[in-house]
mmCIF file with all atom_site columns, C-alpha atoms in Angstrom:
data_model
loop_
_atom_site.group_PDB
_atom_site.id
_atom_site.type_symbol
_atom_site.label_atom_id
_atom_site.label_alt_id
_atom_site.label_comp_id
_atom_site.label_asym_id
_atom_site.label_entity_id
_atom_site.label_seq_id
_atom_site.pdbx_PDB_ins_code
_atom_site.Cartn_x
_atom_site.Cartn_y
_atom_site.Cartn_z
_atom_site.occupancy
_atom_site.B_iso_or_equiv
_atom_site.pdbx_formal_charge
_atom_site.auth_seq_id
_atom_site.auth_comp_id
_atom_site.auth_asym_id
_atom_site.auth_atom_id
_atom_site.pdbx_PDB_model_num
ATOM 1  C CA . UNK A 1 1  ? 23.157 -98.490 -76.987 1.00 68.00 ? 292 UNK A CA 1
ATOM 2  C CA . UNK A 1 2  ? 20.334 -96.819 -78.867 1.00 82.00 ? 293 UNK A CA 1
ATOM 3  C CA . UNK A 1 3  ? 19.249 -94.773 -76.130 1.00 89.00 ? 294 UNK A CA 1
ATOM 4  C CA . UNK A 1 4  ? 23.116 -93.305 -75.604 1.00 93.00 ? 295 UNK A CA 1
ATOM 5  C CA . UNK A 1 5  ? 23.092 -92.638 -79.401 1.00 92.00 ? 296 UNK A CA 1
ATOM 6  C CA . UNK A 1 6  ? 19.738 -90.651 -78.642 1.00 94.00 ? 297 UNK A CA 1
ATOM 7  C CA . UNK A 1 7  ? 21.346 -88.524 -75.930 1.00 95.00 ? 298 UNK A CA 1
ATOM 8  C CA . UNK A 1 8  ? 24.346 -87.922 -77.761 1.00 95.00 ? 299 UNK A CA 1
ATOM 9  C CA . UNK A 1 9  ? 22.510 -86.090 -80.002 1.00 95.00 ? 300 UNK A CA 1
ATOM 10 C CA . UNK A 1 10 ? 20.500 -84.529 -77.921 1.00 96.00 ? 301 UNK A CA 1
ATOM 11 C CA . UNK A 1 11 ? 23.555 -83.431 -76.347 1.00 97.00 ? 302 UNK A CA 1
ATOM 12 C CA . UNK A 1 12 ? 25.229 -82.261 -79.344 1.00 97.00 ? 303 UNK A CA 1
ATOM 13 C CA . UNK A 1 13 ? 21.989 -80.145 -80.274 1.00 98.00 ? 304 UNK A CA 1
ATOM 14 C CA . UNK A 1 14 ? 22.305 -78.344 -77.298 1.00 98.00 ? 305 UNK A CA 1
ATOM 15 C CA . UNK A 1 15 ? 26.333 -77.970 -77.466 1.00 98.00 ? 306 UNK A CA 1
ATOM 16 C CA . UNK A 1 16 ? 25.835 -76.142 -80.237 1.00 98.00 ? 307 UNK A CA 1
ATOM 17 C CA . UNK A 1 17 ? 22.901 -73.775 -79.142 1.00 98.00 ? 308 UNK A CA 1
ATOM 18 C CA . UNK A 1 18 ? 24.587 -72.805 -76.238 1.00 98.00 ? 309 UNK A CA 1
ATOM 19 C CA . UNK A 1 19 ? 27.922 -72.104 -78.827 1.00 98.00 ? 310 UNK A CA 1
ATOM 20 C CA . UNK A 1 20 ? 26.319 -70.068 -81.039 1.00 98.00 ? 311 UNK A CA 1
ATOM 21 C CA . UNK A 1 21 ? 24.350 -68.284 -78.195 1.00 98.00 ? 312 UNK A CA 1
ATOM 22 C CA . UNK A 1 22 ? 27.501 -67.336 -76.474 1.00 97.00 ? 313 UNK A CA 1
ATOM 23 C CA . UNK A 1 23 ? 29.239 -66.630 -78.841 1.00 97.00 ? 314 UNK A CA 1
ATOM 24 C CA . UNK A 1 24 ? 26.622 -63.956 -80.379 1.00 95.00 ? 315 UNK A CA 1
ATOM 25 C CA . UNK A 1 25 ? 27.025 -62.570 -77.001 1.00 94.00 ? 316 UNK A CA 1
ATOM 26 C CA . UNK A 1 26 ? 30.648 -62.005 -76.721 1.00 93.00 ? 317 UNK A CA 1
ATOM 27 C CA . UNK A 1 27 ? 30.752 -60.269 -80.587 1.00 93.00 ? 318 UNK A CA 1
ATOM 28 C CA . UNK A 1 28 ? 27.327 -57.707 -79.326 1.00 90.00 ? 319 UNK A CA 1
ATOM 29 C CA . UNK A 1 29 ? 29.910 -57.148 -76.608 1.00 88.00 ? 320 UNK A CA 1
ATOM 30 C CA . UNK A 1 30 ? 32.674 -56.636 -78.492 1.00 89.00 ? 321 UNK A CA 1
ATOM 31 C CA . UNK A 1 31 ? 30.845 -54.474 -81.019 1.00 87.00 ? 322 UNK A CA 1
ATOM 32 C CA . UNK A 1 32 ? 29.314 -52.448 -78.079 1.00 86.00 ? 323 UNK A CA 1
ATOM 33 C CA . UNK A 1 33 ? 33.083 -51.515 -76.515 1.00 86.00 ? 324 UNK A CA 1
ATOM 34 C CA . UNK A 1 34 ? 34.675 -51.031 -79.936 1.00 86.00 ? 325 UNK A CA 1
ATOM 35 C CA . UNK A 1 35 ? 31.629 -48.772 -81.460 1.00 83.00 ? 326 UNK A CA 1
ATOM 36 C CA . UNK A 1 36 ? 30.435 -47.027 -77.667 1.00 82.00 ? 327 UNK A CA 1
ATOM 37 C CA . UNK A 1 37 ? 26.950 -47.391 -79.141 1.00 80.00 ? 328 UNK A CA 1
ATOM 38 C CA . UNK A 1 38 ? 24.807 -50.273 -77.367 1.00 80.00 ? 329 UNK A CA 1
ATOM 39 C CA . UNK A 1 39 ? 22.298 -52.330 -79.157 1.00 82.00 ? 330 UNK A CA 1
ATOM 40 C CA . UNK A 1 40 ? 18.804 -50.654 -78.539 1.00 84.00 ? 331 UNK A CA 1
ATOM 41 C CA . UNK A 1 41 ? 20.748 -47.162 -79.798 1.00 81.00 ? 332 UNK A CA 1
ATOM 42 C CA . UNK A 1 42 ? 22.264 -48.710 -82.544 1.00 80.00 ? 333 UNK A CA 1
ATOM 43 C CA . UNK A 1 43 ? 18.445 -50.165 -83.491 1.00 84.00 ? 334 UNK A CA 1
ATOM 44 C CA . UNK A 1 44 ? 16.741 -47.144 -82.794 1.00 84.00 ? 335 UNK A CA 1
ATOM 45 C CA . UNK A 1 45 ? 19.416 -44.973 -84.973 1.00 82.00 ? 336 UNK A CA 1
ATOM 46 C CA . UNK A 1 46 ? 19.640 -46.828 -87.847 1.00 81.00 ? 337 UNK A CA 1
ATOM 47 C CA . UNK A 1 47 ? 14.974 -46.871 -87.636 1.00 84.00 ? 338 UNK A CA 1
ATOM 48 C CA . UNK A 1 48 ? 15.690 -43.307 -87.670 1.00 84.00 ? 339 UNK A CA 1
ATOM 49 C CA . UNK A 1 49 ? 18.284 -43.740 -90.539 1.00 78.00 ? 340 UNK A CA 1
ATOM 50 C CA . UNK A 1 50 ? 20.636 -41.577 -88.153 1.00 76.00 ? 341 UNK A CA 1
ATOM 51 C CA . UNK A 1 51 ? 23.351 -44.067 -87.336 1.00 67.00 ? 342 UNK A CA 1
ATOM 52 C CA . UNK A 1 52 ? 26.118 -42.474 -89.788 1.00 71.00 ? 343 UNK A CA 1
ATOM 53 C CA . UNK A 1 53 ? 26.005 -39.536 -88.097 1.00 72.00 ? 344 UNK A CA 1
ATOM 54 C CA . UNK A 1 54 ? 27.285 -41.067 -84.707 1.00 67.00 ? 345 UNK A CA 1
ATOM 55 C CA . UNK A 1 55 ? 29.394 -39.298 -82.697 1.00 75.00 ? 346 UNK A CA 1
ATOM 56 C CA . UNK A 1 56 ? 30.388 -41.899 -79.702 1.00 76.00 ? 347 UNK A CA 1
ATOM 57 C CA . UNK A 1 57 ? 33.770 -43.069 -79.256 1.00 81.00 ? 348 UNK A CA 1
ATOM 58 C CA . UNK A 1 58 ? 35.077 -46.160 -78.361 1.00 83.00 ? 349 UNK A CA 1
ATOM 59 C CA . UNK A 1 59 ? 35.086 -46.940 -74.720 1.00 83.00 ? 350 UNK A CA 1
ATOM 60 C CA . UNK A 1 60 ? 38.623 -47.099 -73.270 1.00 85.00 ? 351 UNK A CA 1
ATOM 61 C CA . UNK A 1 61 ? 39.296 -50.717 -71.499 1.00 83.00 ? 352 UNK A CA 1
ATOM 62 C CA . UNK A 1 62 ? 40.259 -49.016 -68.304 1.00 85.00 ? 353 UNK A CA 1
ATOM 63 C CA . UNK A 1 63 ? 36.722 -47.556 -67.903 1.00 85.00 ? 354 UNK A CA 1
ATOM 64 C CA . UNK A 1 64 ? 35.148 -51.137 -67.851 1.00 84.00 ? 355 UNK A CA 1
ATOM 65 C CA . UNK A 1 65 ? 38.234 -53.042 -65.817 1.00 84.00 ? 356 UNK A CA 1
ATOM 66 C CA . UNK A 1 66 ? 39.709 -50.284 -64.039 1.00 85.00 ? 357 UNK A CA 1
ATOM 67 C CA . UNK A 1 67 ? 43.342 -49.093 -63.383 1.00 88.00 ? 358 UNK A CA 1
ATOM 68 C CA . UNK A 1 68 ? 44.617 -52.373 -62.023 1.00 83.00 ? 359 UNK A CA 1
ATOM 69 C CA . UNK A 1 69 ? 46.510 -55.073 -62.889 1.00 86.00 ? 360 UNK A CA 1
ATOM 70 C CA . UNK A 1 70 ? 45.670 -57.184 -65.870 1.00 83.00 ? 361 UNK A CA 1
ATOM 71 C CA . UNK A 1 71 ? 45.085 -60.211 -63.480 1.00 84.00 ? 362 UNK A CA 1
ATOM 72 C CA . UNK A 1 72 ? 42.869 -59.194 -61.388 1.00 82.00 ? 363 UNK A CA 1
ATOM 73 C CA . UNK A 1 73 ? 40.483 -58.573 -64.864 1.00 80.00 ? 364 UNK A CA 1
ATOM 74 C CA . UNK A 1 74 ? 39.138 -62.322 -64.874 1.00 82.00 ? 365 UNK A CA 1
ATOM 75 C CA . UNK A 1 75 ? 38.666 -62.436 -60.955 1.00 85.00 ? 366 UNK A CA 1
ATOM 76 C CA . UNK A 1 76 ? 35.579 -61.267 -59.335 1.00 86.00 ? 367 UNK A CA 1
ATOM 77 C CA . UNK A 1 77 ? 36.737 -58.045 -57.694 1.00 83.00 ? 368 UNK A CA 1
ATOM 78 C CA . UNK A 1 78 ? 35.788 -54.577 -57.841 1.00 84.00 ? 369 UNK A CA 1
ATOM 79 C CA . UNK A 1 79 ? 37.882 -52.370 -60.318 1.00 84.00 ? 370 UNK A CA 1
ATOM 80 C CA . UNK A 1 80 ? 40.007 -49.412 -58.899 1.00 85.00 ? 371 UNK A CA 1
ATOM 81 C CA . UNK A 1 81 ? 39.121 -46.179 -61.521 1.00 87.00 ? 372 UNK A CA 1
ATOM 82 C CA . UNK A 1 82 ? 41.148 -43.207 -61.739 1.00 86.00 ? 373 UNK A CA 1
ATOM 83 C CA . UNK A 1 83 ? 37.731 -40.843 -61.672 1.00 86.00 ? 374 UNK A CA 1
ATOM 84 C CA . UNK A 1 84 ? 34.636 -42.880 -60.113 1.00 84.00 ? 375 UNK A CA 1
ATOM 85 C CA . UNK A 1 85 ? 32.063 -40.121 -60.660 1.00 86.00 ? 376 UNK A CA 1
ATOM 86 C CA . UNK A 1 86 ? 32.911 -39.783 -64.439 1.00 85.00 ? 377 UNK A CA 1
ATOM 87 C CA . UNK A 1 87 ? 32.860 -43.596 -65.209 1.00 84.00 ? 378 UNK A CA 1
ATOM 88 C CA . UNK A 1 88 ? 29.607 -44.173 -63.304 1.00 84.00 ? 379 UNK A CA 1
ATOM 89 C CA . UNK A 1 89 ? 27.788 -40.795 -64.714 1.00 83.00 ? 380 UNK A CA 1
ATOM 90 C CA . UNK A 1 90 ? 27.025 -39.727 -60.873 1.00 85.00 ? 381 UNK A CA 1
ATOM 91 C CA . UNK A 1 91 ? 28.205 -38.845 -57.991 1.00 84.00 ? 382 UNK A CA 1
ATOM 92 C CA . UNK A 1 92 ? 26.834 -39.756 -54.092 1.00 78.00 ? 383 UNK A CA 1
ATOM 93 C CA . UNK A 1 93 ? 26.467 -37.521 -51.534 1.00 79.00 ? 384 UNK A CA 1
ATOM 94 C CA . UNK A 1 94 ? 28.547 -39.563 -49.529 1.00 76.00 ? 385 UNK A CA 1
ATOM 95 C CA . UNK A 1 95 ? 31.336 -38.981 -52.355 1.00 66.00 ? 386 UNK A CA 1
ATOM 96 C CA . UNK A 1 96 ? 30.727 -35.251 -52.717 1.00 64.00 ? 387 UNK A CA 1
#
């Protein structure tokens, strides 16, 4: 039994790592869609003591799942966007 009460700990250690970890990187997430300023801008903005003068806007939840249903958000399938060249910043030849 003092071996399982070892592991158990162990165990519990690492539960709570991997908790914490995740969960710091759902809220930089979060922050990122709500603010439209990623981490290394927000970093390098407020070293510059710049970052009240931001100008983003928050990014719209159809740019990052697309026009479909609410479903098909959690399944691993390519979102549908209204205007592919404007979400992705660029446009292919192929599209052009």
């Amino acid at each position: 039994p003092n071996g399982l009460v070892q592991l158990v700990r162990v165990m519990t250690v690492l539960c709570i790592g991997a908790l914490i970890f995740t969960s710091n990187m759902i809220v930089s997430v979060v922050w990122g869609v709500m603010t439209g300023l990623g981490t290394i801008d927000r970093l390098k903005r407020e070293q510059s003591g710049m970052l009240e003068q931001s100008d983003e806007k928050p990014i719209q939840w159809r740019d990052i799942f697309g026009i479909g249903p609410y479903f098909t958000w959690m399944l691993p399938m390519d979102p549908l966007f209204n205007d592919y060249d404007r979400i992705m910043g660029y446009s292919t030849t192929q599209r052009l």
